[in-house]
Amino acid sequence: MPKPLPIFERKAPVRRQNPLVWIFDRFEFDPGYLRSRMFGCETAYMDGMLCLCVADRGEEPWNGLLVCTSHERQASLMEETKALHPHDVLGKWLYVSQNDPAFEETVERLAELVLARDSRVGVEPRGRRLRSKARHP
């Protein structure tokens, strides 16, 4: 049986690059921008607010742009950007599939709204919940 390589000589697994991250290119020089990963998707934060999420898993509803918003702000955004609709799983967020003919136009408009700090886009991220340890009497 071959001897395994020492840990420092092993190659790190290659993580597949999400092809939709170009959507965040316009934010790169904004000091309030932060890019992160969440649930296998790429996310864009602006001034600490979670604003956009790009998913490229190949099947709906995880194949496009998710707009982080609240139920109260959905109607206004959907009226302005017709391709948006509530996400099938995360109902308080809006979604546009990359297969939608208006995808690029919608993405451009949403990027403008994020850069303008439009209050309809963005949610306060929840902190991680700490597991409570069982108390011993």
Short mmCIF file of N, CA, C and O in Angstrom, two decimals:
data_model
loop_
_atom_site.label_atom_id
_atom_site.label_comp_id
_atom_site.label_asym_id
_atom_site.label_seq_id
_atom_site.Cartn_x
_atom_site.Cartn_y
_atom_site.Cartn_z
N MET A 1 0.84 -1.18 0.00
CA MET A 1 0.00 0.00 0.00
C MET A 1 0.89 1.25 0.00
O MET A 1 1.80 1.35 0.81
N PRO A 2 0.62 2.20 -0.91
CA PRO A 2 1.46 3.41 -0.96
C PRO A 2 1.26 4.28 0.27
O PRO A 2 0.17 4.36 0.82
N LYS A 3 2.33 4.91 0.65
CA LYS A 3 2.31 5.80 1.81
C LYS A 3 1.70 7.15 1.40
O LYS A 3 2.09 7.72 0.38
N PRO A 4 0.73 7.69 2.17
CA PRO A 4 0.13 8.99 1.79
C PRO A 4 1.15 10.13 1.92
O PRO A 4 2.06 10.07 2.72
N LEU A 5 0.96 11.14 1.08
CA LEU A 5 1.82 12.31 1.13
C LEU A 5 1.62 13.06 2.44
O LEU A 5 0.51 13.10 2.98
N PRO A 6 2.68 13.68 2.93
CA PRO A 6 2.51 14.53 4.12
C PRO A 6 1.51 15.65 3.81
O PRO A 6 1.38 16.08 2.66
N ILE A 7 0.83 16.11 4.80
CA ILE A 7 -0.26 17.09 4.64
C ILE A 7 0.18 18.34 3.88
O ILE A 7 -0.56 18.88 3.07
N PHE A 8 1.40 18.83 4.09
CA PHE A 8 1.86 20.06 3.42
C PHE A 8 2.20 19.85 1.96
O PHE A 8 2.41 20.80 1.24
N GLU A 9 2.27 18.62 1.50
CA GLU A 9 2.57 18.33 0.10
C GLU A 9 1.31 18.00 -0.70
O GLU A 9 1.38 17.82 -1.91
N ARG A 10 0.19 17.89 -0.04
CA ARG A 10 -1.06 17.57 -0.72
C ARG A 10 -1.61 18.81 -1.43
O ARG A 10 -1.48 19.93 -0.94
N LYS A 11 -2.22 18.59 -2.56
CA LYS A 11 -2.84 19.69 -3.29
C LYS A 11 -4.22 19.96 -2.71
O LYS A 11 -4.96 19.04 -2.40
N ALA A 12 -4.54 21.23 -2.58
CA ALA A 12 -5.87 21.61 -2.11
C ALA A 12 -6.89 21.29 -3.19
O ALA A 12 -6.60 21.40 -4.39
N PRO A 13 -8.08 20.86 -2.80
CA PRO A 13 -9.10 20.59 -3.81
C PRO A 13 -9.45 21.87 -4.57
O PRO A 13 -9.46 22.97 -4.01
N VAL A 14 -9.70 21.73 -5.84
CA VAL A 14 -10.04 22.88 -6.68
C VAL A 14 -11.53 23.17 -6.53
O VAL A 14 -12.36 22.29 -6.72
N ARG A 15 -11.83 24.40 -6.16
CA ARG A 15 -13.22 24.80 -6.02
C ARG A 15 -13.68 25.41 -7.34
O ARG A 15 -13.01 26.28 -7.90
N ARG A 16 -14.81 24.95 -7.82
CA ARG A 16 -15.35 25.44 -9.08
C ARG A 16 -15.75 26.91 -8.93
O ARG A 16 -16.43 27.29 -7.99
N GLN A 17 -15.32 27.73 -9.86
CA GLN A 17 -15.64 29.16 -9.85
C GLN A 17 -17.06 29.38 -10.35
O GLN A 17 -17.44 28.83 -11.38
N ASN A 18 -17.82 30.15 -9.65
CA ASN A 18 -19.18 30.49 -10.06
C ASN A 18 -19.10 31.45 -11.25
O ASN A 18 -18.56 32.53 -11.14
N PRO A 19 -19.65 31.05 -12.41
CA PRO A 19 -19.54 31.91 -13.60
C PRO A 19 -20.37 33.18 -13.53
O PRO A 19 -20.24 34.04 -14.41
N LEU A 20 -21.20 33.34 -12.52
CA LEU A 20 -22.03 34.54 -12.41
C LEU A 20 -21.41 35.64 -11.56
O LEU A 20 -22.02 36.69 -11.39
N VAL A 21 -20.21 35.44 -11.03
CA VAL A 21 -19.61 36.47 -10.18
C VAL A 21 -19.30 37.75 -10.94
O VAL A 21 -19.06 38.79 -10.31
N TRP A 22 -19.33 37.73 -12.26
CA TRP A 22 -19.14 38.96 -13.03
C TRP A 22 -20.17 40.01 -12.63
O TRP A 22 -19.93 41.21 -12.79
N ILE A 23 -21.28 39.57 -12.10
CA ILE A 23 -22.34 40.49 -11.66
C ILE A 23 -21.80 41.44 -10.60
O ILE A 23 -22.20 42.60 -10.53
N PHE A 24 -20.85 40.98 -9.79
CA PHE A 24 -20.31 41.78 -8.70
C PHE A 24 -19.14 42.67 -9.13
O PHE A 24 -18.63 43.44 -8.32
N ASP A 25 -18.70 42.58 -10.37
CA ASP A 25 -17.54 43.35 -10.83
C ASP A 25 -17.70 44.85 -10.60
O ASP A 25 -16.74 45.53 -10.26
N ARG A 26 -18.90 45.36 -10.75
CA ARG A 26 -19.14 46.81 -10.59
C ARG A 26 -18.92 47.27 -9.16
O ARG A 26 -18.76 48.46 -8.91
N PHE A 27 -18.94 46.34 -8.21
CA PHE A 27 -18.81 46.70 -6.80
C PHE A 27 -17.36 46.71 -6.31
O PHE A 27 -17.09 47.19 -5.21
N GLU A 28 -16.44 46.17 -7.09
CA GLU A 28 -15.07 45.91 -6.63
C GLU A 28 -14.36 47.12 -6.02
O GLU A 28 -13.59 46.97 -5.09
N PHE A 29 -14.60 48.31 -6.54
CA PHE A 29 -13.87 49.47 -6.04
C PHE A 29 -14.66 50.26 -5.00
O PHE A 29 -14.22 51.31 -4.56
N ASP A 30 -15.79 49.75 -4.60
CA ASP A 30 -16.59 50.40 -3.56
C ASP A 30 -16.07 49.94 -2.20
O ASP A 30 -16.01 48.74 -1.93
N PRO A 31 -15.69 50.88 -1.32
CA PRO A 31 -15.13 50.47 -0.03
C PRO A 31 -16.11 49.72 0.87
O PRO A 31 -15.69 49.02 1.79
N GLY A 32 -17.40 49.82 0.60
CA GLY A 32 -18.39 49.13 1.42
C GLY A 32 -18.69 47.71 0.97
O GLY A 32 -19.47 47.00 1.59
N TYR A 33 -18.05 47.28 -0.12
CA TYR A 33 -18.35 45.97 -0.72
C TYR A 33 -17.55 44.85 -0.08
O TYR A 33 -16.36 44.98 0.20
N LEU A 34 -18.23 43.73 0.13
CA LEU A 34 -17.59 42.50 0.60
C LEU A 34 -18.24 41.33 -0.11
O LEU A 34 -19.47 41.25 -0.20
N ARG A 35 -17.41 40.44 -0.64
CA ARG A 35 -17.90 39.23 -1.30
C ARG A 35 -17.65 38.04 -0.38
O ARG A 35 -16.60 37.94 0.24
N SER A 36 -18.63 37.15 -0.33
CA SER A 36 -18.53 36.02 0.57
C SER A 36 -19.23 34.81 -0.06
O SER A 36 -19.85 34.93 -1.11
N ARG A 37 -19.15 33.68 0.61
CA ARG A 37 -19.84 32.46 0.16
C ARG A 37 -20.88 32.09 1.21
O ARG A 37 -20.67 32.27 2.40
N MET A 38 -22.00 31.57 0.70
CA MET A 38 -23.07 31.12 1.59
C MET A 38 -23.83 30.02 0.88
O MET A 38 -24.32 30.22 -0.23
N PHE A 39 -23.92 28.87 1.48
CA PHE A 39 -24.68 27.74 0.94
C PHE A 39 -24.26 27.39 -0.48
O PHE A 39 -25.08 27.09 -1.33
N GLY A 40 -22.98 27.48 -0.79
CA GLY A 40 -22.50 27.14 -2.12
C GLY A 40 -22.73 28.22 -3.16
O GLY A 40 -22.51 28.00 -4.35
N CYS A 41 -23.17 29.38 -2.73
CA CYS A 41 -23.41 30.52 -3.63
C CYS A 41 -22.44 31.64 -3.28
O CYS A 41 -21.85 31.65 -2.21
N GLU A 42 -22.30 32.60 -4.17
CA GLU A 42 -21.50 33.79 -3.90
C GLU A 42 -22.44 34.91 -3.50
O GLU A 42 -23.51 35.07 -4.11
N THR A 43 -22.07 35.68 -2.49
CA THR A 43 -22.93 36.75 -2.01
C THR A 43 -22.20 38.08 -2.04
O THR A 43 -20.97 38.14 -1.94
N ALA A 44 -22.98 39.15 -2.17
CA ALA A 44 -22.44 40.51 -2.15
C ALA A 44 -23.07 41.26 -0.98
O ALA A 44 -24.30 41.33 -0.86
N TYR A 45 -22.20 41.79 -0.14
CA TYR A 45 -22.61 42.65 0.97
C TYR A 45 -22.21 44.07 0.63
O TYR A 45 -21.14 44.29 0.06
N MET A 46 -23.05 45.02 1.00
CA MET A 46 -22.71 46.42 0.82
C MET A 46 -22.99 47.12 2.15
O MET A 46 -24.13 47.07 2.66
N ASP A 47 -21.95 47.70 2.71
CA ASP A 47 -22.05 48.37 4.01
C ASP A 47 -22.65 47.45 5.08
O ASP A 47 -23.47 47.88 5.90
N GLY A 48 -22.28 46.19 5.03
CA GLY A 48 -22.73 45.23 6.03
C GLY A 48 -24.08 44.60 5.75
O GLY A 48 -24.51 43.71 6.47
N MET A 49 -24.76 45.05 4.71
CA MET A 49 -26.08 44.50 4.35
C MET A 49 -25.92 43.44 3.27
O MET A 49 -25.21 43.67 2.27
N LEU A 50 -26.56 42.29 3.45
CA LEU A 50 -26.55 41.24 2.44
C LEU A 50 -27.50 41.67 1.33
O LEU A 50 -28.69 41.85 1.55
N CYS A 51 -26.96 41.88 0.12
CA CYS A 51 -27.75 42.47 -0.97
C CYS A 51 -28.09 41.49 -2.08
O CYS A 51 -29.25 41.41 -2.49
N LEU A 52 -27.10 40.80 -2.61
CA LEU A 52 -27.32 39.91 -3.75
C LEU A 52 -26.64 38.57 -3.51
O LEU A 52 -25.65 38.49 -2.79
N CYS A 53 -27.17 37.57 -4.19
CA CYS A 53 -26.62 36.22 -4.10
C CYS A 53 -26.70 35.60 -5.50
O CYS A 53 -27.76 35.67 -6.13
N VAL A 54 -25.60 35.04 -5.99
CA VAL A 54 -25.62 34.39 -7.30
C VAL A 54 -25.45 32.88 -7.11
O VAL A 54 -24.57 32.43 -6.40
N ALA A 55 -26.34 32.15 -7.74
CA ALA A 55 -26.33 30.69 -7.67
C ALA A 55 -26.21 30.12 -9.07
O ALA A 55 -26.90 30.56 -9.99
N ASP A 56 -25.33 29.15 -9.22
CA ASP A 56 -25.14 28.52 -10.52
C ASP A 56 -25.07 27.01 -10.32
O ASP A 56 -24.03 26.39 -10.49
N ARG A 57 -26.18 26.44 -9.93
CA ARG A 57 -26.23 25.00 -9.70
C ARG A 57 -26.85 24.26 -10.87
O ARG A 57 -26.99 23.06 -10.84
N GLY A 58 -27.26 25.00 -11.90
CA GLY A 58 -27.76 24.38 -13.12
C GLY A 58 -29.23 24.07 -13.14
O GLY A 58 -29.80 23.83 -14.19
N GLU A 59 -29.88 24.04 -12.01
CA GLU A 59 -31.31 23.77 -12.01
C GLU A 59 -32.05 24.81 -11.16
O GLU A 59 -31.49 25.37 -10.22
N GLU A 60 -33.26 25.07 -11.56
CA GLU A 60 -34.07 26.05 -10.83
C GLU A 60 -34.47 25.46 -9.48
O GLU A 60 -34.64 24.27 -9.37
N PRO A 61 -34.60 26.28 -8.49
CA PRO A 61 -34.50 27.75 -8.44
C PRO A 61 -33.13 28.24 -8.00
O PRO A 61 -33.02 29.28 -7.37
N TRP A 62 -32.08 27.49 -8.27
CA TRP A 62 -30.73 27.86 -7.87
C TRP A 62 -29.86 28.07 -9.11
O TRP A 62 -28.81 27.47 -9.24
N ASN A 63 -30.33 28.95 -10.00
CA ASN A 63 -29.64 29.14 -11.27
C ASN A 63 -29.79 30.58 -11.75
O ASN A 63 -30.27 30.83 -12.84
N GLY A 64 -29.40 31.52 -10.91
CA GLY A 64 -29.55 32.91 -11.29
C GLY A 64 -29.19 33.85 -10.16
O GLY A 64 -28.33 33.55 -9.33
N LEU A 65 -29.87 34.97 -10.11
CA LEU A 65 -29.61 36.02 -9.13
C LEU A 65 -30.74 36.09 -8.12
O LEU A 65 -31.91 36.15 -8.49
N LEU A 66 -30.37 36.08 -6.85
CA LEU A 66 -31.32 36.28 -5.76
C LEU A 66 -31.11 37.68 -5.21
O LEU A 66 -29.97 38.11 -5.00
N VAL A 67 -32.20 38.38 -4.98
CA VAL A 67 -32.16 39.73 -4.45
C VAL A 67 -32.65 39.67 -3.01
O VAL A 67 -33.79 39.27 -2.74
N CYS A 68 -31.80 40.04 -2.09
CA CYS A 68 -32.12 39.98 -0.67
C CYS A 68 -32.98 41.18 -0.31
O CYS A 68 -32.54 42.32 -0.42
N THR A 69 -34.20 40.90 0.10
CA THR A 69 -35.15 41.96 0.42
C THR A 69 -36.17 41.42 1.41
O THR A 69 -36.05 40.28 1.86
N SER A 70 -37.16 42.20 1.74
CA SER A 70 -38.22 41.76 2.64
C SER A 70 -39.54 41.69 1.86
O SER A 70 -39.65 42.24 0.77
N HIS A 71 -40.53 41.03 2.45
CA HIS A 71 -41.84 40.93 1.80
C HIS A 71 -42.42 42.32 1.51
O HIS A 71 -43.04 42.53 0.47
N GLU A 72 -42.22 43.25 2.43
CA GLU A 72 -42.79 44.59 2.29
C GLU A 72 -42.23 45.34 1.08
O GLU A 72 -42.89 46.21 0.53
N ARG A 73 -41.01 45.02 0.69
CA ARG A 73 -40.36 45.76 -0.40
C ARG A 73 -40.43 45.04 -1.74
O ARG A 73 -39.99 45.57 -2.76
N GLN A 74 -40.98 43.84 -1.76
CA GLN A 74 -41.02 43.04 -2.99
C GLN A 74 -41.83 43.69 -4.11
O GLN A 74 -41.39 43.76 -5.25
N ALA A 75 -43.04 44.14 -3.78
CA ALA A 75 -43.94 44.65 -4.80
C ALA A 75 -43.30 45.81 -5.59
O ALA A 75 -43.39 45.86 -6.82
N SER A 76 -42.66 46.71 -4.88
CA SER A 76 -42.03 47.86 -5.53
C SER A 76 -40.92 47.41 -6.49
O SER A 76 -40.83 47.91 -7.61
N LEU A 77 -40.10 46.47 -6.05
CA LEU A 77 -39.02 45.98 -6.91
C LEU A 77 -39.56 45.21 -8.11
O LEU A 77 -39.05 45.34 -9.22
N MET A 78 -40.60 44.39 -7.90
CA MET A 78 -41.17 43.62 -9.01
C MET A 78 -41.87 44.53 -10.02
O MET A 78 -41.88 44.25 -11.21
N GLU A 79 -42.45 45.62 -9.55
CA GLU A 79 -43.09 46.58 -10.45
C GLU A 79 -42.04 47.25 -11.34
O GLU A 79 -42.26 47.44 -12.52
N GLU A 80 -40.91 47.59 -10.74
CA GLU A 80 -39.85 48.27 -11.48
C GLU A 80 -39.07 47.31 -12.39
O GLU A 80 -38.63 47.69 -13.47
N THR A 81 -38.89 46.09 -11.95
CA THR A 81 -38.08 45.11 -12.68
C THR A 81 -38.93 43.88 -12.91
O THR A 81 -39.02 43.00 -12.06
N LYS A 82 -39.58 43.81 -14.05
CA LYS A 82 -40.61 42.81 -14.35
C LYS A 82 -40.14 41.36 -14.30
O LYS A 82 -40.92 40.47 -14.05
N ALA A 83 -38.85 41.10 -14.53
CA ALA A 83 -38.36 39.72 -14.54
C ALA A 83 -38.24 39.11 -13.15
O ALA A 83 -38.12 37.90 -13.00
N LEU A 84 -38.28 39.95 -12.11
CA LEU A 84 -38.16 39.45 -10.74
C LEU A 84 -39.44 38.79 -10.27
O LEU A 84 -40.55 39.25 -10.57
N HIS A 85 -39.29 37.74 -9.48
CA HIS A 85 -40.43 37.09 -8.82
C HIS A 85 -39.93 36.46 -7.53
O HIS A 85 -38.72 36.24 -7.36
N PRO A 86 -40.82 36.17 -6.57
CA PRO A 86 -40.37 35.57 -5.31
C PRO A 86 -39.67 34.22 -5.56
O PRO A 86 -40.10 33.43 -6.39
N HIS A 87 -38.61 33.99 -4.83
CA HIS A 87 -37.86 32.75 -4.94
C HIS A 87 -38.72 31.60 -4.40
O HIS A 87 -39.44 31.76 -3.42
N ASP A 88 -38.66 30.45 -5.08
CA ASP A 88 -39.49 29.31 -4.71
C ASP A 88 -39.19 28.75 -3.33
O ASP A 88 -40.08 28.19 -2.68
N VAL A 89 -37.97 28.87 -2.86
CA VAL A 89 -37.59 28.32 -1.55
C VAL A 89 -37.48 29.43 -0.51
O VAL A 89 -38.01 29.31 0.59
N LEU A 90 -36.78 30.49 -0.86
CA LEU A 90 -36.58 31.62 0.05
C LEU A 90 -37.57 32.72 -0.34
O LEU A 90 -37.21 33.70 -0.97
N GLY A 91 -38.81 32.55 0.03
CA GLY A 91 -39.91 33.39 -0.45
C GLY A 91 -39.79 34.87 -0.19
O GLY A 91 -40.38 35.68 -0.90
N LYS A 92 -39.02 35.27 0.82
CA LYS A 92 -38.90 36.72 1.05
C LYS A 92 -37.88 37.37 0.13
O LYS A 92 -37.81 38.58 0.02
N TRP A 93 -37.09 36.56 -0.57
CA TRP A 93 -36.13 37.09 -1.54
C TRP A 93 -36.70 36.98 -2.93
O TRP A 93 -37.54 36.14 -3.22
N LEU A 94 -36.23 37.85 -3.82
CA LEU A 94 -36.66 37.83 -5.21
C LEU A 94 -35.60 37.12 -6.06
O LEU A 94 -34.44 37.00 -5.65
N TYR A 95 -36.03 36.67 -7.24
CA TYR A 95 -35.15 35.83 -8.06
C TYR A 95 -35.38 36.11 -9.54
O TYR A 95 -36.50 36.38 -9.96
N VAL A 96 -34.30 36.02 -10.29
CA VAL A 96 -34.39 36.02 -11.76
C VAL A 96 -33.43 34.93 -12.24
O VAL A 96 -32.27 34.88 -11.83
N SER A 97 -33.93 34.05 -13.07
CA SER A 97 -33.14 32.96 -13.62
C SER A 97 -32.19 33.48 -14.68
O SER A 97 -32.54 34.39 -15.44
N GLN A 98 -31.01 32.87 -14.77
CA GLN A 98 -30.10 33.29 -15.84
C GLN A 98 -30.60 32.86 -17.20
O GLN A 98 -30.09 33.29 -18.23
N ASN A 99 -31.65 32.03 -17.25
CA ASN A 99 -32.27 31.64 -18.51
C ASN A 99 -33.32 32.64 -18.98
O ASN A 99 -33.83 32.53 -20.10
N ASP A 100 -33.67 33.59 -18.14
CA ASP A 100 -34.67 34.60 -18.49
C ASP A 100 -34.08 35.54 -19.55
O ASP A 100 -32.94 35.99 -19.41
N PRO A 101 -34.83 35.86 -20.59
CA PRO A 101 -34.31 36.76 -21.64
C PRO A 101 -33.90 38.14 -21.10
O PRO A 101 -33.04 38.80 -21.67
N ALA A 102 -34.50 38.56 -20.00
CA ALA A 102 -34.19 39.88 -19.44
C ALA A 102 -33.14 39.80 -18.32
O ALA A 102 -32.96 40.76 -17.57
N PHE A 103 -32.43 38.69 -18.22
CA PHE A 103 -31.49 38.49 -17.11
C PHE A 103 -30.43 39.59 -17.03
O PHE A 103 -30.27 40.22 -15.99
N GLU A 104 -29.72 39.84 -18.11
CA GLU A 104 -28.62 40.82 -18.06
C GLU A 104 -29.13 42.23 -17.79
O GLU A 104 -28.52 42.98 -17.02
N GLU A 105 -30.24 42.58 -18.39
CA GLU A 105 -30.83 43.90 -18.15
C GLU A 105 -31.24 44.04 -16.68
O GLU A 105 -31.01 45.07 -16.05
N THR A 106 -31.82 42.98 -16.13
CA THR A 106 -32.25 42.98 -14.74
C THR A 106 -31.05 43.08 -13.80
O THR A 106 -31.07 43.85 -12.83
N VAL A 107 -30.01 42.34 -14.11
CA VAL A 107 -28.79 42.37 -13.30
C VAL A 107 -28.18 43.77 -13.29
O VAL A 107 -27.78 44.28 -12.24
N GLU A 108 -28.13 44.41 -14.44
CA GLU A 108 -27.58 45.77 -14.52
C GLU A 108 -28.38 46.74 -13.66
O GLU A 108 -27.80 47.56 -12.94
N ARG A 109 -29.69 46.64 -13.73
CA ARG A 109 -30.53 47.54 -12.94
C ARG A 109 -30.34 47.30 -11.45
O ARG A 109 -30.23 48.25 -10.67
N LEU A 110 -30.27 46.04 -11.04
CA LEU A 110 -30.09 45.73 -9.63
C LEU A 110 -28.72 46.17 -9.12
O LEU A 110 -28.60 46.64 -7.99
N ALA A 111 -27.70 46.05 -9.95
CA ALA A 111 -26.37 46.53 -9.57
C ALA A 111 -26.40 48.05 -9.33
O ALA A 111 -25.80 48.55 -8.37
N GLU A 112 -27.13 48.76 -10.18
CA GLU A 112 -27.28 50.20 -9.98
C GLU A 112 -27.97 50.51 -8.65
O GLU A 112 -27.57 51.43 -7.94
N LEU A 113 -29.01 49.74 -8.33
CA LEU A 113 -29.73 49.96 -7.08
C LEU A 113 -28.84 49.69 -5.87
O LEU A 113 -28.87 50.42 -4.88
N VAL A 114 -28.02 48.63 -5.95
CA VAL A 114 -27.11 48.31 -4.84
C VAL A 114 -26.10 49.44 -4.67
O VAL A 114 -25.86 49.90 -3.55
N LEU A 115 -25.50 49.90 -5.76
CA LEU A 115 -24.52 50.98 -5.67
C LEU A 115 -25.12 52.29 -5.17
O LEU A 115 -24.45 53.07 -4.51
N ALA A 116 -26.40 52.49 -5.46
CA ALA A 116 -27.11 53.70 -5.00
C ALA A 116 -27.59 53.55 -3.56
O ALA A 116 -28.21 54.46 -3.02
N ARG A 117 -27.33 52.38 -2.97
CA ARG A 117 -27.77 52.08 -1.59
C ARG A 117 -29.29 52.19 -1.47
O ARG A 117 -29.83 52.68 -0.49
N ASP A 118 -30.00 51.71 -2.49
CA ASP A 118 -31.47 51.71 -2.48
C ASP A 118 -31.95 50.88 -1.29
O ASP A 118 -31.53 49.74 -1.12
N SER A 119 -32.81 51.46 -0.48
CA SER A 119 -33.24 50.80 0.76
C SER A 119 -34.09 49.55 0.52
O SER A 119 -34.31 48.77 1.44
N ARG A 120 -34.56 49.34 -0.71
CA ARG A 120 -35.37 48.15 -0.99
C ARG A 120 -34.51 46.90 -1.15
O ARG A 120 -35.01 45.78 -1.07
N VAL A 121 -33.22 47.10 -1.39
CA VAL A 121 -32.30 45.98 -1.59
C VAL A 121 -31.38 45.87 -0.38
O VAL A 121 -30.75 46.84 0.01
N GLY A 122 -31.31 44.68 0.19
CA GLY A 122 -30.42 44.44 1.31
C GLY A 122 -31.16 44.08 2.58
O GLY A 122 -32.24 44.61 2.85
N VAL A 123 -30.59 43.13 3.29
CA VAL A 123 -31.13 42.71 4.58
C VAL A 123 -29.98 42.62 5.58
O VAL A 123 -28.84 42.38 5.22
N GLU A 124 -30.32 42.83 6.80
CA GLU A 124 -29.35 42.69 7.88
C GLU A 124 -29.04 41.21 8.04
O GLU A 124 -29.95 40.41 8.23
N PRO A 125 -27.78 40.81 7.92
CA PRO A 125 -27.48 39.38 8.05
C PRO A 125 -27.66 38.93 9.49
O PRO A 125 -27.39 39.68 10.43
N ARG A 126 -28.14 37.72 9.62
CA ARG A 126 -28.27 37.13 10.95
C ARG A 126 -26.93 36.60 11.39
O ARG A 126 -26.20 36.02 10.60
N GLY A 127 -26.63 36.77 12.64
CA GLY A 127 -25.40 36.20 13.17
C GLY A 127 -25.56 34.69 13.32
O GLY A 127 -26.69 34.18 13.36
N ARG A 128 -24.46 34.00 13.40
CA ARG A 128 -24.53 32.56 13.60
C ARG A 128 -25.04 32.28 15.00
O ARG A 128 -24.63 32.90 15.97
N ARG A 129 -25.92 31.32 15.08
CA ARG A 129 -26.45 30.93 16.39
C ARG A 129 -25.48 29.96 17.04
O ARG A 129 -25.00 29.02 16.43
N LEU A 130 -25.23 30.22 18.28
CA LEU A 130 -24.37 29.33 19.03
C LEU A 130 -25.23 28.20 19.59
O LEU A 130 -26.33 28.43 20.09
N ARG A 131 -24.71 27.01 19.51
CA ARG A 131 -25.44 25.88 20.08
C ARG A 131 -25.32 25.97 21.60
O ARG A 131 -24.24 26.16 22.13
N SER A 132 -26.43 25.79 22.24
CA SER A 132 -26.37 25.81 23.69
C SER A 132 -25.88 24.46 24.18
O SER A 132 -26.30 23.41 23.69
N LYS A 133 -25.00 24.49 25.10
CA LYS A 133 -24.45 23.27 25.67
C LYS A 133 -25.41 22.76 26.74
O LYS A 133 -26.02 23.54 27.48
N ALA A 134 -25.53 21.49 26.79
CA ALA A 134 -26.40 20.89 27.81
C ALA A 134 -25.82 21.22 29.19
O ALA A 134 -24.61 21.10 29.42
N ARG A 135 -26.68 21.67 30.05
CA ARG A 135 -26.23 22.02 31.39
C ARG A 135 -26.28 20.79 32.28
O ARG A 135 -27.24 20.03 32.24
N HIS A 136 -25.25 20.65 33.05
CA HIS A 136 -25.22 19.54 33.98
C HIS A 136 -25.53 20.08 35.37
O HIS A 136 -24.95 21.08 35.77
N PRO A 137 -26.45 19.43 36.10
CA PRO A 137 -26.79 19.93 37.44
C PRO A 137 -25.65 19.82 38.40
O PRO A 137 -24.69 19.24 38.27
#
